[in-house]
């Protein structure tokens, strides 16, 4: 008889054990010759060497399933133990899975170009109107890289440009003032990583979310770095950001040129960067449009209406 302690790394043990420990009870029934006791993320197993080796192998396959899909069912457990493919493995082109098990994957040709550009090059510019999925899909790619250990951390940033309220008039300390600007990034992460695990990753700085100003002086290595809302950077800011790139790092820069909140006298750094860097080897550019909008159908109509309004205003100004 030997004893082993199996550690469930990188996953939420509650998902692994099931509601009311139902998955754990199932494992005990499937391996009756082993004594299995679980506490937090550690499974203590007592039994003979041969059964122990089989159990350890199956637990690791189950752990990888939960890591990839953020869930596991009793049917999945049986499929894994009997050596069958689970139904999730039949889904093609998936970047990662939401915490509810929903597959996150490209839903248009240009979104697929975004994924292909990330896989091919170390820097990617993704520009398009609201609702085209550029930020959400970019964060999904970063989460995939982290889960597959292609990166050691995720760094997400946005310029804290005021669009109505001044920072100084918002309540609270600096973190309270800045967090509203970063909320869309939190929302996407919360949809892909279980809350307990996300909190742990943020405390350990595996996932970092910070305003663009906090990037100065840093060298960002072994990471996926995303700059969101880059249309609101100045030329100096985006130049500073792009030169933070370190070894084994991928950068994604997203923006919407129709939503520039900079003062009129300031040029958008994103527009200038795209013009300067076009044709540079190792950089991909993807332009999404209203055909790629994956939000409510009204968003497409709103975008169309504003485009028509802008065209009308330009034609009047030209007269």
Tab-separated table of C-alpha atoms in Angstrom:
chain	number	residue	atom	x	y	z
A	1	UNK	CA	0.000	0.000	0.000
A	2	UNK	CA	1.258	3.442	-0.927
A	3	UNK	CA	-0.047	6.944	-0.389
A	4	UNK	CA	0.056	9.859	-2.843
A	5	UNK	CA	-1.076	13.467	-2.774
A	6	UNK	CA	-2.367	14.754	-6.143
A	7	UNK	CA	-2.507	18.543	-6.520
A	8	UNK	CA	-5.179	20.094	-8.800
A	9	UNK	CA	-3.120	22.960	-10.220
A	10	UNK	CA	-4.568	25.926	-12.179
A	11	UNK	CA	-8.239	24.916	-11.778
A	12	UNK	CA	-11.128	25.538	-9.395
A	13	UNK	CA	-11.398	22.341	-7.280
A	14	UNK	CA	-15.126	22.986	-6.737
A	15	UNK	CA	-15.717	22.447	-10.478
A	16	UNK	CA	-13.583	19.291	-10.418
A	17	UNK	CA	-15.346	17.760	-7.381
A	18	UNK	CA	-18.842	18.605	-8.669
A	19	UNK	CA	-21.963	19.821	-6.890
A	20	UNK	CA	-22.130	18.154	-3.487
A	21	UNK	CA	-18.868	16.318	-4.336
A	22	UNK	CA	-20.801	14.255	-6.895
A	23	UNK	CA	-17.788	13.817	-9.201
A	24	UNK	CA	-15.605	12.786	-6.287
A	25	UNK	CA	-18.174	10.180	-5.205
A	26	UNK	CA	-18.248	8.906	-8.773
A	27	UNK	CA	-14.462	8.475	-8.777
A	28	UNK	CA	-14.662	6.577	-5.506
A	29	UNK	CA	-17.229	4.213	-7.073
A	30	UNK	CA	-15.083	3.746	-10.199
A	31	UNK	CA	-11.957	3.013	-8.120
A	32	UNK	CA	-13.339	0.987	-5.173
A	33	UNK	CA	-9.951	-0.440	-4.164
A	34	UNK	CA	-8.532	3.022	-3.499
A	35	UNK	CA	-9.149	5.190	-0.455
A	36	UNK	CA	-9.735	8.730	-1.759
A	37	UNK	CA	-9.949	11.838	0.441
A	38	UNK	CA	-10.046	15.401	-0.959
A	39	UNK	CA	-9.322	18.676	0.805
A	40	UNK	CA	-9.110	21.999	-1.005
A	41	UNK	CA	-7.070	21.333	-4.178
A	42	UNK	CA	-5.296	18.220	-2.863
A	43	UNK	CA	-6.537	14.644	-3.346
A	44	UNK	CA	-5.044	12.105	-0.917
A	45	UNK	CA	-5.069	8.556	-2.305
A	46	UNK	CA	-4.177	5.286	-0.578
A	47	UNK	CA	-3.945	1.960	-2.408
A	48	UNK	CA	-1.836	-0.428	-4.473
A	49	UNK	CA	0.721	0.850	-6.960
A	50	UNK	CA	-0.999	-0.298	-10.176
A	51	UNK	CA	-4.435	1.171	-9.418
A	52	UNK	CA	-2.772	4.327	-8.087
A	53	UNK	CA	-0.945	4.886	-11.396
A	54	UNK	CA	-4.202	4.486	-13.385
A	55	UNK	CA	-6.082	6.827	-11.049
A	56	UNK	CA	-3.322	9.449	-11.200
A	57	UNK	CA	-3.400	9.359	-15.017
A	58	UNK	CA	-7.208	9.748	-15.149
A	59	UNK	CA	-7.204	12.611	-12.621
A	60	UNK	CA	-4.615	14.459	-14.730
A	61	UNK	CA	-6.770	14.024	-17.864
A	62	UNK	CA	-9.783	15.323	-15.939
A	63	UNK	CA	-7.773	18.278	-14.610
A	64	UNK	CA	-6.709	19.205	-18.165
A	65	UNK	CA	-10.350	18.939	-19.297
A	66	UNK	CA	-11.472	21.381	-16.575
A	67	UNK	CA	-8.553	23.699	-17.370
A	68	UNK	CA	-9.577	23.836	-21.035
A	69	UNK	CA	-13.377	23.826	-20.816
A	70	UNK	CA	-13.979	25.352	-17.327
A	71	UNK	CA	-16.368	22.487	-16.567
A	72	UNK	CA	-16.703	18.701	-16.474
A	73	UNK	CA	-19.783	16.474	-16.400
A	74	UNK	CA	-20.297	12.921	-15.238
A	75	UNK	CA	-20.571	11.939	-18.911
A	76	UNK	CA	-17.177	13.566	-19.551
A	77	UNK	CA	-15.628	11.645	-16.642
A	78	UNK	CA	-16.885	8.322	-18.031
A	79	UNK	CA	-15.623	9.218	-21.531
A	80	UNK	CA	-12.167	10.067	-20.135
A	81	UNK	CA	-11.916	6.909	-18.038
A	82	UNK	CA	-13.066	4.686	-20.910
A	83	UNK	CA	-10.680	6.399	-23.352
A	84	UNK	CA	-13.411	7.986	-25.506
A	85	UNK	CA	-13.328	11.508	-26.939
A	86	UNK	CA	-15.538	13.928	-25.036
A	87	UNK	CA	-18.206	15.803	-27.005
A	88	UNK	CA	-16.374	19.130	-26.459
A	89	UNK	CA	-13.347	17.857	-28.371
A	90	UNK	CA	-15.438	17.629	-31.548
A	91	UNK	CA	-15.885	21.445	-31.677
A	92	UNK	CA	-13.417	22.978	-34.147
A	93	UNK	CA	-11.752	26.391	-34.215
A	94	UNK	CA	-12.337	27.180	-30.533
A	95	UNK	CA	-9.955	29.697	-28.927
A	96	UNK	CA	-11.055	28.931	-25.353
A	97	UNK	CA	-14.221	28.299	-23.324
A	98	UNK	CA	-16.263	30.586	-21.090
A	99	UNK	CA	-16.870	29.667	-17.452
A	100	UNK	CA	-20.288	28.309	-18.534
A	101	UNK	CA	-18.597	26.049	-21.103
A	102	UNK	CA	-19.614	28.144	-24.124
A	103	UNK	CA	-17.030	27.896	-26.941
A	104	UNK	CA	-15.383	31.217	-27.782
A	105	UNK	CA	-14.282	31.228	-31.408
A	106	UNK	CA	-14.149	33.532	-34.454
A	107	UNK	CA	-17.616	34.305	-35.793
A	108	UNK	CA	-16.646	36.101	-38.992
A	109	UNK	CA	-13.912	36.081	-41.633
A	110	UNK	CA	-12.166	39.120	-40.157
A	111	UNK	CA	-12.304	37.693	-36.639
A	112	UNK	CA	-10.573	34.587	-38.035
A	113	UNK	CA	-7.935	36.905	-39.546
A	114	UNK	CA	-7.414	38.342	-36.050
A	115	UNK	CA	-6.755	34.840	-34.653
A	116	UNK	CA	-4.476	33.949	-37.585
A	117	UNK	CA	-2.558	37.228	-37.208
A	118	UNK	CA	-1.947	36.536	-33.519
A	119	UNK	CA	-0.670	33.035	-34.294
A	120	UNK	CA	1.591	34.265	-37.116
A	121	UNK	CA	3.140	37.481	-35.792
A	122	UNK	CA	4.299	38.929	-32.468
A	123	UNK	CA	2.405	42.208	-32.866
A	124	UNK	CA	-1.143	42.680	-34.093
A	125	UNK	CA	-3.251	45.784	-34.735
A	126	UNK	CA	-7.021	45.140	-34.757
A	127	UNK	CA	-9.140	48.152	-35.689
A	128	UNK	CA	-12.910	48.292	-36.035
A	129	UNK	CA	-16.196	49.720	-34.702
A	130	UNK	CA	-17.857	48.848	-31.405
A	131	UNK	CA	-19.220	45.325	-31.119
A	132	UNK	CA	-16.872	43.612	-33.572
A	133	UNK	CA	-15.394	41.440	-30.806
A	134	UNK	CA	-11.833	42.734	-31.142
A	135	UNK	CA	-11.244	43.202	-27.396
A	136	UNK	CA	-13.120	40.083	-26.282
A	137	UNK	CA	-11.412	37.824	-28.840
A	138	UNK	CA	-8.002	39.332	-28.034
A	139	UNK	CA	-8.445	38.549	-24.341
A	140	UNK	CA	-9.584	35.014	-25.257
A	141	UNK	CA	-6.325	34.551	-27.210
A	142	UNK	CA	-4.358	35.783	-24.178
A	143	UNK	CA	-6.207	33.367	-21.864
A	144	UNK	CA	-5.484	30.501	-24.271
A	145	UNK	CA	-1.773	31.378	-24.326
A	146	UNK	CA	-1.707	31.422	-20.523
A	147	UNK	CA	-3.499	28.085	-20.188
A	148	UNK	CA	-1.221	26.455	-22.762
A	149	UNK	CA	1.833	27.936	-20.968
A	150	UNK	CA	2.907	29.874	-24.064
A	151	UNK	CA	2.971	32.961	-21.820
A	152	UNK	CA	3.582	33.452	-18.114
A	153	UNK	CA	1.313	36.462	-17.693
A	154	UNK	CA	-1.350	38.651	-19.265
A	155	UNK	CA	-1.031	42.438	-19.159
A	156	UNK	CA	-4.068	44.505	-20.141
A	157	UNK	CA	-3.989	48.263	-20.501
A	158	UNK	CA	-6.125	51.208	-21.573
A	159	UNK	CA	-5.504	54.948	-21.758
A	160	UNK	CA	-7.504	56.692	-19.011
A	161	UNK	CA	-8.994	59.362	-21.258
A	162	UNK	CA	-12.030	61.168	-19.895
A	163	UNK	CA	-15.207	60.998	-21.985
A	164	UNK	CA	-17.410	63.342	-19.964
A	165	UNK	CA	-16.397	63.153	-16.298
A	166	UNK	CA	-13.028	64.330	-15.040
A	167	UNK	CA	-10.967	61.868	-13.014
A	168	UNK	CA	-10.622	64.327	-10.166
A	169	UNK	CA	-14.400	64.551	-9.710
A	170	UNK	CA	-14.877	60.782	-9.393
A	171	UNK	CA	-15.092	59.448	-5.807
A	172	UNK	CA	-12.448	57.303	-4.075
A	173	UNK	CA	-8.691	56.811	-4.319
A	174	UNK	CA	-6.690	56.461	-7.553
A	175	UNK	CA	-7.672	52.787	-8.027
A	176	UNK	CA	-11.362	53.671	-7.596
A	177	UNK	CA	-11.005	56.489	-10.136
A	178	UNK	CA	-9.238	54.331	-12.743
A	179	UNK	CA	-11.178	51.056	-12.405
A	180	UNK	CA	-14.240	52.282	-14.382
A	181	UNK	CA	-11.985	52.765	-17.434
A	182	UNK	CA	-10.747	49.173	-17.107
A	183	UNK	CA	-14.129	47.534	-16.387
A	184	UNK	CA	-14.641	46.134	-19.940
A	185	UNK	CA	-11.380	44.199	-19.500
A	186	UNK	CA	-12.520	42.810	-16.127
A	187	UNK	CA	-15.865	41.811	-17.696
A	188	UNK	CA	-14.192	39.760	-20.440
A	189	UNK	CA	-11.840	38.020	-17.999
A	190	UNK	CA	-14.701	37.193	-15.610
A	191	UNK	CA	-16.463	35.470	-18.503
A	192	UNK	CA	-13.460	33.202	-19.196
A	193	UNK	CA	-11.813	32.486	-15.828
A	194	UNK	CA	-13.656	31.317	-12.666
A	195	UNK	CA	-13.905	34.125	-10.092
A	196	UNK	CA	-11.763	32.460	-7.395
A	197	UNK	CA	-9.025	31.581	-9.880
A	198	UNK	CA	-9.116	35.060	-11.459
A	199	UNK	CA	-8.728	36.720	-8.058
A	200	UNK	CA	-5.778	34.442	-7.265
A	201	UNK	CA	-4.118	35.214	-10.625
A	202	UNK	CA	-4.523	38.956	-10.081
A	203	UNK	CA	-3.110	38.768	-6.553
A	204	UNK	CA	-0.094	36.859	-7.900
A	205	UNK	CA	0.181	39.383	-10.777
A	206	UNK	CA	-0.163	36.627	-13.370
A	207	UNK	CA	-2.911	38.857	-14.767
A	208	UNK	CA	-2.278	42.587	-14.548
A	209	UNK	CA	-4.698	45.356	-15.508
A	210	UNK	CA	-3.350	48.891	-15.479
A	211	UNK	CA	-3.747	52.288	-17.171
A	212	UNK	CA	-1.321	53.033	-19.986
A	213	UNK	CA	0.591	55.578	-17.887
A	214	UNK	CA	1.734	52.741	-15.587
A	215	UNK	CA	3.595	51.049	-18.493
A	216	UNK	CA	6.395	53.628	-18.658
A	217	UNK	CA	9.827	52.260	-17.772
A	218	UNK	CA	8.783	48.601	-17.907
A	219	UNK	CA	10.060	45.808	-20.159
A	220	UNK	CA	7.247	43.313	-20.748
A	221	UNK	CA	8.593	39.778	-21.312
A	222	UNK	CA	6.982	36.293	-21.424
A	223	UNK	CA	3.544	37.867	-21.733
A	224	UNK	CA	0.556	38.616	-23.905
A	225	UNK	CA	0.083	42.393	-23.712
A	226	UNK	CA	-3.129	44.036	-24.907
A	227	UNK	CA	-3.612	47.763	-25.382
A	228	UNK	CA	-7.337	48.461	-25.709
A	229	UNK	CA	-8.956	51.708	-26.932
A	230	UNK	CA	-5.637	52.679	-28.534
A	231	UNK	CA	-7.346	55.384	-30.608
A	232	UNK	CA	-7.214	57.481	-27.412
A	233	UNK	CA	-3.414	57.391	-27.159
A	234	UNK	CA	-1.211	60.244	-28.268
A	235	UNK	CA	1.668	59.473	-30.692
A	236	UNK	CA	4.134	59.674	-27.765
A	237	UNK	CA	2.056	57.310	-25.598
A	238	UNK	CA	1.663	54.560	-28.197
A	239	UNK	CA	5.333	54.815	-29.150
A	240	UNK	CA	6.236	54.359	-25.474
A	241	UNK	CA	3.901	51.357	-25.225
A	242	UNK	CA	5.138	49.585	-28.376
A	243	UNK	CA	8.759	49.864	-27.228
A	244	UNK	CA	7.952	48.067	-23.920
A	245	UNK	CA	7.997	44.754	-25.831
A	246	UNK	CA	10.387	42.143	-24.375
A	247	UNK	CA	11.397	38.567	-25.175
A	248	UNK	CA	8.704	35.954	-25.846
A	249	UNK	CA	5.982	38.591	-25.838
A	250	UNK	CA	2.996	39.122	-28.101
A	251	UNK	CA	1.202	42.452	-28.313
A	252	UNK	CA	-2.334	43.187	-29.496
A	253	UNK	CA	-3.385	46.790	-30.071
A	254	UNK	CA	-7.114	47.403	-30.549
A	255	UNK	CA	-9.047	50.552	-31.322
A	256	UNK	CA	-11.993	52.234	-33.011
A	257	UNK	CA	-11.115	55.302	-35.064
A	258	UNK	CA	-14.739	56.510	-34.932
A	259	UNK	CA	-14.580	56.923	-31.124
A	260	UNK	CA	-11.609	59.203	-30.485
A	261	UNK	CA	-12.033	61.047	-27.148
A	262	UNK	CA	-8.800	63.053	-27.366
A	263	UNK	CA	-8.970	66.872	-27.479
A	264	UNK	CA	-9.324	68.149	-31.052
A	265	UNK	CA	-5.775	69.502	-31.137
A	266	UNK	CA	-4.275	66.043	-30.429
A	267	UNK	CA	-3.703	63.472	-33.174
A	268	UNK	CA	-4.578	59.837	-32.460
A	269	UNK	CA	-1.422	57.802	-31.860
A	270	UNK	CA	-3.127	54.696	-33.265
A	271	UNK	CA	-3.715	56.316	-36.651
A	272	UNK	CA	-0.098	57.464	-36.825
A	273	UNK	CA	1.301	54.074	-35.672
A	274	UNK	CA	-0.627	52.188	-38.354
A	275	UNK	CA	0.631	54.578	-41.030
A	276	UNK	CA	4.270	54.302	-39.863
A	277	UNK	CA	4.345	50.540	-39.212
A	278	UNK	CA	2.505	49.280	-42.304
A	279	UNK	CA	4.795	46.849	-44.095
A	280	UNK	CA	7.048	46.173	-41.074
A	281	UNK	CA	7.850	42.456	-40.895
A	282	UNK	CA	6.372	40.657	-37.887
A	283	UNK	CA	3.342	42.973	-37.521
A	284	UNK	CA	-0.180	42.003	-38.641
A	285	UNK	CA	-3.038	44.430	-39.329
A	286	UNK	CA	-6.709	43.444	-39.257
A	287	UNK	CA	-9.548	45.828	-40.084
A	288	UNK	CA	-12.954	44.763	-38.818
A	289	UNK	CA	-16.163	46.382	-40.051
A	290	UNK	CA	-19.891	46.459	-39.363
A	291	UNK	CA	-20.295	42.974	-40.914
A	292	UNK	CA	-18.268	41.631	-37.964
A	293	UNK	CA	-20.533	43.104	-35.269
A	294	UNK	CA	-21.643	40.322	-32.925
A	295	UNK	CA	-23.680	42.341	-30.429
A	296	UNK	CA	-27.423	43.050	-30.589
A	297	UNK	CA	-28.627	43.659	-34.188
A	298	UNK	CA	-29.454	47.251	-33.210
A	299	UNK	CA	-25.712	47.972	-32.824
A	300	UNK	CA	-25.240	47.459	-36.583
A	301	UNK	CA	-28.148	49.826	-37.297
A	302	UNK	CA	-26.721	52.427	-34.905
A	303	UNK	CA	-23.296	52.224	-36.584
A	304	UNK	CA	-24.951	52.620	-40.012
A	305	UNK	CA	-26.990	55.624	-38.842
A	306	UNK	CA	-23.933	57.411	-37.425
A	307	UNK	CA	-21.902	56.706	-40.578
A	308	UNK	CA	-24.682	58.273	-42.680
A	309	UNK	CA	-24.805	61.268	-40.298
A	310	UNK	CA	-21.006	61.760	-40.536
A	311	UNK	CA	-21.115	61.583	-44.352
A	312	UNK	CA	-23.895	64.179	-44.460
A	313	UNK	CA	-21.976	66.541	-42.164
A	314	UNK	CA	-18.790	66.198	-44.251
A	315	UNK	CA	-20.642	66.959	-47.470
A	316	UNK	CA	-22.220	70.073	-45.865
A	317	UNK	CA	-18.805	71.230	-44.579
A	318	UNK	CA	-17.356	70.831	-48.080
A	319	UNK	CA	-20.013	73.114	-49.625
